[in-house]
mmCIF file of C-alpha atoms in Angstrom:
data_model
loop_
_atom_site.group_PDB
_atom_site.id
_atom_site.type_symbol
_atom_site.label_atom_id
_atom_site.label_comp_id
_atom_site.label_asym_id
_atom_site.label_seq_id
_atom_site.Cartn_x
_atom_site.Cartn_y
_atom_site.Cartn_z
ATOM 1 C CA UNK Y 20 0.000 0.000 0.000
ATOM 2 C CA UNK Y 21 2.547 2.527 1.202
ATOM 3 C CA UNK Y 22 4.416 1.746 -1.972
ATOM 4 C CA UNK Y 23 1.887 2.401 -4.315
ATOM 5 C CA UNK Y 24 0.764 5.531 -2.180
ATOM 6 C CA UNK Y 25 4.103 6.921 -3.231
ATOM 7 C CA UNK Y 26 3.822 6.162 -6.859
ATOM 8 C CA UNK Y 27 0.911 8.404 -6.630
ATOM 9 C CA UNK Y 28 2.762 11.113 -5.312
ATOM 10 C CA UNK Y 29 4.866 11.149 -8.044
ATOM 11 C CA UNK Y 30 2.503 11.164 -10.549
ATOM 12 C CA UNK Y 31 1.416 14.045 -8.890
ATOM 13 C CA UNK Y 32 4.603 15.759 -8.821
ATOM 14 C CA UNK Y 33 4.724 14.349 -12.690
ATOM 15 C CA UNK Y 34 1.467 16.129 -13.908
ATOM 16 C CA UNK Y 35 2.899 18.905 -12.383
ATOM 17 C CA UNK Y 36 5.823 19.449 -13.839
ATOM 18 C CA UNK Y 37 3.640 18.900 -17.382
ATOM 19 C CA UNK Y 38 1.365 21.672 -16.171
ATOM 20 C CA UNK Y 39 4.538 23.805 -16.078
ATOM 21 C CA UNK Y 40 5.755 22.699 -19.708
ATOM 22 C CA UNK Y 41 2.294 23.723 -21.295
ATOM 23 C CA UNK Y 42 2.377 27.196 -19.429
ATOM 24 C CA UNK Y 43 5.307 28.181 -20.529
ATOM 25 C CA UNK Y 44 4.766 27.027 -24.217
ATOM 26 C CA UNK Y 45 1.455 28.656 -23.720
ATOM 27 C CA UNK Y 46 3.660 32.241 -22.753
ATOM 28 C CA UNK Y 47 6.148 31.490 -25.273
ATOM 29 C CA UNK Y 48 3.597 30.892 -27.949
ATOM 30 C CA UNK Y 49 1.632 34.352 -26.844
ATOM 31 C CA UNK Y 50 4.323 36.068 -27.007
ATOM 32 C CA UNK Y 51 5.044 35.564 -30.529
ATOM 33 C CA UNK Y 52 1.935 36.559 -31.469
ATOM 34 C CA UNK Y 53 1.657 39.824 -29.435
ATOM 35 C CA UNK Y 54 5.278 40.807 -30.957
ATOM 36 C CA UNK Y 55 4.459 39.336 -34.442
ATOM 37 C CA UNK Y 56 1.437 40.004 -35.174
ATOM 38 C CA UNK Y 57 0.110 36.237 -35.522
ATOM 39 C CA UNK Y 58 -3.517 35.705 -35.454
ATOM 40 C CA UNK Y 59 -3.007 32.094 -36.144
ATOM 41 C CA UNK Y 60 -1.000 31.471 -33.041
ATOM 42 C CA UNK Y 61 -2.881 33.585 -31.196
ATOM 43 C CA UNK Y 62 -5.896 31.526 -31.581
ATOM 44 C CA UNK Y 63 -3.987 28.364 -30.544
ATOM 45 C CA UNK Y 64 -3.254 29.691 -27.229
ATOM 46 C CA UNK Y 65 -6.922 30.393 -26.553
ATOM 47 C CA UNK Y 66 -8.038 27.090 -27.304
ATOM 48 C CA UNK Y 67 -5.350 25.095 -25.639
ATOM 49 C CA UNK Y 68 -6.022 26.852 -22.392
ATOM 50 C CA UNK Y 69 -8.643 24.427 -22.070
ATOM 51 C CA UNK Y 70 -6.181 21.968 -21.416
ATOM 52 C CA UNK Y 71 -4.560 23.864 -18.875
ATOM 53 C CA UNK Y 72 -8.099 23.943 -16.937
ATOM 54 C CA UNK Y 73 -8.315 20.237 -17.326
ATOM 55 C CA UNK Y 74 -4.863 19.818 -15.937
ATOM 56 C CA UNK Y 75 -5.607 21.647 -12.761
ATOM 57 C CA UNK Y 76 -8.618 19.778 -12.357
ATOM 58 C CA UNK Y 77 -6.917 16.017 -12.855
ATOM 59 C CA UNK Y 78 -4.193 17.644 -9.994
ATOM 60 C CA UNK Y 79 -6.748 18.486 -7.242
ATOM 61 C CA UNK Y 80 -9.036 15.363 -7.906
ATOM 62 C CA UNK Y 81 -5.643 13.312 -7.577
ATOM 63 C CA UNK Y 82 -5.036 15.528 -4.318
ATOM 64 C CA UNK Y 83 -7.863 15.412 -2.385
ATOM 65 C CA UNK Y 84 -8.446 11.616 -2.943
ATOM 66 C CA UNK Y 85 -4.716 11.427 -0.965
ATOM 67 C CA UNK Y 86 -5.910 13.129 1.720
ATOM 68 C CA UNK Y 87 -8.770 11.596 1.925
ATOM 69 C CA UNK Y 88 -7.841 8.056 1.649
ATOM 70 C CA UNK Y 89 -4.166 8.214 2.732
ATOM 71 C CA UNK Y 90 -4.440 10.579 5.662
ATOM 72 C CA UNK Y 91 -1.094 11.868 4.667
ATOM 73 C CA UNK Y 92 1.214 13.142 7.258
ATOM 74 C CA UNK Y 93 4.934 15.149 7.735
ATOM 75 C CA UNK Y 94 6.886 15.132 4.530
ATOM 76 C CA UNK Y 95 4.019 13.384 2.634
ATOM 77 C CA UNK Y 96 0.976 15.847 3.649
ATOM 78 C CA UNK Y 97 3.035 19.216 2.820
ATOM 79 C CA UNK Y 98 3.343 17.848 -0.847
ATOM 80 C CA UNK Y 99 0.183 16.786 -1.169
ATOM 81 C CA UNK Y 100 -0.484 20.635 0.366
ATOM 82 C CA UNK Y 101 1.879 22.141 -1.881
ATOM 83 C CA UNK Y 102 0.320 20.522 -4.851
ATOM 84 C CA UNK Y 103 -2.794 22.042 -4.640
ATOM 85 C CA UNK Y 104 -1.498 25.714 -4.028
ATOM 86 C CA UNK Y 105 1.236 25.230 -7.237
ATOM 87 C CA UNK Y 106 -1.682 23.396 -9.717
ATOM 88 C CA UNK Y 107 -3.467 27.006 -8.937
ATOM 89 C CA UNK Y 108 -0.963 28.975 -9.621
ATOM 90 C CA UNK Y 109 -0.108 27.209 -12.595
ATOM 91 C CA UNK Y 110 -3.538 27.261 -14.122
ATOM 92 C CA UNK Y 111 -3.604 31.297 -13.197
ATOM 93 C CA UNK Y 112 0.070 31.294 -15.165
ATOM 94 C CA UNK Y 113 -1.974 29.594 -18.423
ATOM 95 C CA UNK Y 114 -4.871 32.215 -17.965
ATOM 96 C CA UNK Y 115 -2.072 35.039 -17.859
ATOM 97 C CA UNK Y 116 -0.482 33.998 -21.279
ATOM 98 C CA UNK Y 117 -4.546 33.492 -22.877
ATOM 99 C CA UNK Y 118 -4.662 37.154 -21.658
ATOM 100 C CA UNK Y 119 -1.920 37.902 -23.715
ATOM 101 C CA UNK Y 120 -2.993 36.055 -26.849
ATOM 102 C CA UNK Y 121 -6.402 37.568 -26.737
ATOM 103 C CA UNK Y 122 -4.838 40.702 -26.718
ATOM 104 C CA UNK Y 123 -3.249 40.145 -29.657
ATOM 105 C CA UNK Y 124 -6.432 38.949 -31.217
ATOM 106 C CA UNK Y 125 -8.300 42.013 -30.393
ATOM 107 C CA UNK Y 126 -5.825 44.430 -32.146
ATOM 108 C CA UNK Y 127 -5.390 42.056 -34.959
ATOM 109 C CA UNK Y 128 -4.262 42.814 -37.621
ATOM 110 C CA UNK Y 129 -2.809 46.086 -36.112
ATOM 111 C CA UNK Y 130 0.254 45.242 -33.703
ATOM 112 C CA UNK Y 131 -0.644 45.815 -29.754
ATOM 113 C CA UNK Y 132 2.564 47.140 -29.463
ATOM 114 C CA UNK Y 133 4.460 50.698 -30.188
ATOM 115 C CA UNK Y 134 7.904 50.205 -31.478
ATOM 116 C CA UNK Y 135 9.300 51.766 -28.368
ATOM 117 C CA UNK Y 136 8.218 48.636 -26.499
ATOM 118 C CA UNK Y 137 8.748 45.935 -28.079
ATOM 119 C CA UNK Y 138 12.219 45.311 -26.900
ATOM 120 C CA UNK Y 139 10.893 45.293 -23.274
ATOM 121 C CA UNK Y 140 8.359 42.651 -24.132
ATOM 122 C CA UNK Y 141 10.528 40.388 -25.837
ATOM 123 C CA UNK Y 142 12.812 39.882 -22.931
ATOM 124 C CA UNK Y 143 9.928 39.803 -20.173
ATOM 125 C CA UNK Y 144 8.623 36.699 -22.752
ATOM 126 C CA UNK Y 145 12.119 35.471 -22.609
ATOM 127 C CA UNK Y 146 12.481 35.761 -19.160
ATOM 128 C CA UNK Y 147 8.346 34.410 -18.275
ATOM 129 C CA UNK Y 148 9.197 31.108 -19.979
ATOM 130 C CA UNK Y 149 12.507 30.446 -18.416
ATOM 131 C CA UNK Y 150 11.069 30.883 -15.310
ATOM 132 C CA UNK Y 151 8.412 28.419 -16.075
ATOM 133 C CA UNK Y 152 10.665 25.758 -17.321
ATOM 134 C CA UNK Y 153 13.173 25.982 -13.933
ATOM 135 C CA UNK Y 154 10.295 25.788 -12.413
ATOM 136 C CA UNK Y 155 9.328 22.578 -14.339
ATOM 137 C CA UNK Y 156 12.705 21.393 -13.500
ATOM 138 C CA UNK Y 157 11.976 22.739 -9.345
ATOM 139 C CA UNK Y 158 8.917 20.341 -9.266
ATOM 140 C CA UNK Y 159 10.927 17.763 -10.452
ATOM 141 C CA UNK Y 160 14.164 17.869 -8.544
ATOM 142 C CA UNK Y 161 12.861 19.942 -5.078
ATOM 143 C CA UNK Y 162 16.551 21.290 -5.507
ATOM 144 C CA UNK Y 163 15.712 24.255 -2.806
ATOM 145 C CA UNK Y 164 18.603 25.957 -4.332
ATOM 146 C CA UNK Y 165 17.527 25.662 -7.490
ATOM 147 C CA UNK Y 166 14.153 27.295 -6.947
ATOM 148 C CA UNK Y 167 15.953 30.379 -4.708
ATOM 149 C CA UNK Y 168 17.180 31.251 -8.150
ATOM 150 C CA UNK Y 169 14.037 31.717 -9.737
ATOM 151 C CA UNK Y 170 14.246 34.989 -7.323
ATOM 152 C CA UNK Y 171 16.826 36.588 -9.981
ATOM 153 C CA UNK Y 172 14.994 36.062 -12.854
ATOM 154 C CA UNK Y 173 11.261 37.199 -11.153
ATOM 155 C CA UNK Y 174 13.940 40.763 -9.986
ATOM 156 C CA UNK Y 175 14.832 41.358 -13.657
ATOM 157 C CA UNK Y 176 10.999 41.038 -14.658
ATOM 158 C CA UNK Y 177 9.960 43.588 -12.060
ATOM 159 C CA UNK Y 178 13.129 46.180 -12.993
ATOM 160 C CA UNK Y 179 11.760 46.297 -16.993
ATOM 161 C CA UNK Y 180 8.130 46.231 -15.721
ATOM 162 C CA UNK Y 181 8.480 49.316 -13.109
ATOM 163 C CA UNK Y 182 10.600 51.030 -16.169
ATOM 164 C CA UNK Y 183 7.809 50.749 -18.236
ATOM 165 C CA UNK Y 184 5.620 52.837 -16.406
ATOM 166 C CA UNK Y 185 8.840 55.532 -16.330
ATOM 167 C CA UNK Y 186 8.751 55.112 -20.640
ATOM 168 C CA UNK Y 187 4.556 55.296 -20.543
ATOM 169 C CA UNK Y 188 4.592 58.961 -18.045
ATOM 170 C CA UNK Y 189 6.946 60.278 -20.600
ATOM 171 C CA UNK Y 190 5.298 63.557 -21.873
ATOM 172 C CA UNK Y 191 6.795 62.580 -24.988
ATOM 173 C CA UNK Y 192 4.702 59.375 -25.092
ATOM 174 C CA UNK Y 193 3.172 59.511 -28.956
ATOM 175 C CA UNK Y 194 0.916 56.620 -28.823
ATOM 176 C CA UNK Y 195 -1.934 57.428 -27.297
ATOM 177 C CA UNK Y 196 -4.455 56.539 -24.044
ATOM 178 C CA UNK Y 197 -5.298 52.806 -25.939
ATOM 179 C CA UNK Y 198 -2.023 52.072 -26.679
ATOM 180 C CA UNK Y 199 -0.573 52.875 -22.882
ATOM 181 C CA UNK Y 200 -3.908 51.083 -21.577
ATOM 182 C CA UNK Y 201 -2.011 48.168 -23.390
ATOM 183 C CA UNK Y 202 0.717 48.389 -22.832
ATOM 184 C CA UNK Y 203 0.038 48.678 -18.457
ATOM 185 C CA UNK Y 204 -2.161 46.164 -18.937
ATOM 186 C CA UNK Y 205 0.360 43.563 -20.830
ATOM 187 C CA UNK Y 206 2.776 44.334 -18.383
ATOM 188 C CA UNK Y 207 0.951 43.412 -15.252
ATOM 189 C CA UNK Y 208 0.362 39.977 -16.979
ATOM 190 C CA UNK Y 209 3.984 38.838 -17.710
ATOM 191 C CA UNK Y 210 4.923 40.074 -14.708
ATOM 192 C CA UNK Y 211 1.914 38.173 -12.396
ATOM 193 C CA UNK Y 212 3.042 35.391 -14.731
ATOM 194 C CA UNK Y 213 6.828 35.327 -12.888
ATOM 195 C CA UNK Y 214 5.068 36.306 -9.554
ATOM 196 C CA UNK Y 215 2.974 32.936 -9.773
ATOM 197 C CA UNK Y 216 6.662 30.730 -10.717
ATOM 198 C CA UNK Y 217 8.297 31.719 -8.477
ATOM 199 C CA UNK Y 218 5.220 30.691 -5.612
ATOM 200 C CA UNK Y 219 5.866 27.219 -7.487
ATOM 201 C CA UNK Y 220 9.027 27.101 -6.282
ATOM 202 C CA UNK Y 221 8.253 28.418 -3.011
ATOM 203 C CA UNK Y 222 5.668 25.524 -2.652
ATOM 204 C CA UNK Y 223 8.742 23.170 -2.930
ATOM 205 C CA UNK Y 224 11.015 24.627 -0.942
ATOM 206 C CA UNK Y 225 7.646 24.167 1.537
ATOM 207 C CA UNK Y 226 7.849 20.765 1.243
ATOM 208 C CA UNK Y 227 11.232 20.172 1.462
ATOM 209 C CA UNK Y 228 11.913 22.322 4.626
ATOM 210 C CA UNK Y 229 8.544 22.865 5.924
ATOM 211 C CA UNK Y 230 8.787 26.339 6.037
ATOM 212 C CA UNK Y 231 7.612 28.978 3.660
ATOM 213 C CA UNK Y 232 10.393 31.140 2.784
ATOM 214 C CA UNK Y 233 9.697 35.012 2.867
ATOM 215 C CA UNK Y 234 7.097 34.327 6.039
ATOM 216 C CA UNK Y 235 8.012 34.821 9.283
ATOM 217 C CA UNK Y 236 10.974 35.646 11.870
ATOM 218 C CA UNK Y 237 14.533 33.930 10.315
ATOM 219 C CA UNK Y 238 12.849 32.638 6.723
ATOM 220 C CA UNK Y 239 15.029 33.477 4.060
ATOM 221 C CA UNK Y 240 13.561 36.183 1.550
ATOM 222 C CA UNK Y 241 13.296 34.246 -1.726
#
């Protein structure tokens, strides 16, 4: 029994780390079409976001029916735990990068994007689905060190989206009230998107220590 108890939790920690490969395809994907103009990828985004759902979904049933028929405890119980609270933010990650394909949709065939931005975008994209893949590779190992470095990556994604709001009060700014709406807008979502990878990797440091880092007296700050 306990054997096959902990083949489940590894399937668990394998659908996972799938959720995290299809939300960071899903952001790589988006991102192509919001800097190249791509209906046609655009669209796949939206309708593979399904699958994301469904993928959260098979997670939680497969959680709860461990705590309910395995009365998990210690080691066991915080991944079960931890499982639940990364599946969400995984599925919110895949919702983040439909936000950005529909976007792109709804300016189609005009780009979403000014010039003057574009640059900043691309590397946020860059930077969104590395993120998602270490933390593909986080689920996978619970290499605590491993996910403190997601931390460096998330910094860099905050820097270009707090200078965006520097390039968007410029007087200067020629685009317009739609296009900064945008542009605010797009940048809140790549940069939730990092926000919600790097809780994945918080989840597993969880697990592993049983302590959430960044709460309370003598955690480290991730």
């Amino acid at each position: 029994m306990r054997e096959a108890y902990h083949v489940e939790l590894e399937q668990l920690a394998d659908k996972l780390a799938a959720m995290s490969v299809q939300v960071a395809d899903a952001m790589e994907r988006a991102t192509t079409a919001l800097l190249d103009v791509d209906l046609a990828i655009a669209e796949q985004v939206i309708s593979d976001d399904a699958k994301v759902d469904d993928a959260r979904a098979a997670c939680e049933e497969q959680a709860y029916a461990l705590l309910a028929l395995q009365a998990p405890v210690a080691t066991d119980l915080r991944t079960v735990l931890a499982a639940i609270h990364a599946a969400e933010s995984l599925e919110r990650m895949g919702d983040l990068a439909l936000h950005v394909a529909k976007a792109a949709r709804r300016r189609h065939p005009e780009p979403v994007l000014p010039e003057q931005v574009r640059g900043y975008f691309a590397e946020m994209g860059q930077i969104a689905v590395r993120l998602a893949r270490q933390a593909e590779q986080v689920i996978k190992t619970k290499d605590v060190s491993a996910a403190k470095e997601l931390e460096a990556d998330d910094d860099q994604v905050d820097d270009i989206h707090r200078h965006l709001f520097t390039v968007l009060m410029d007087r200067e700014w020629p685009h317009g009230v739609a296009a900064a709406v945008d542009v605010t807008l797009l940048g809140r979502f790549y940069e939730r998107f990092a926000d919600h990878a790097v809780s994945v990797a918080r989840r597993m440091i969880f697990v592993v220590t049983g302590r959430m880092p960044g709460y309370g007296p003598g955690d480290d700050d991730l």
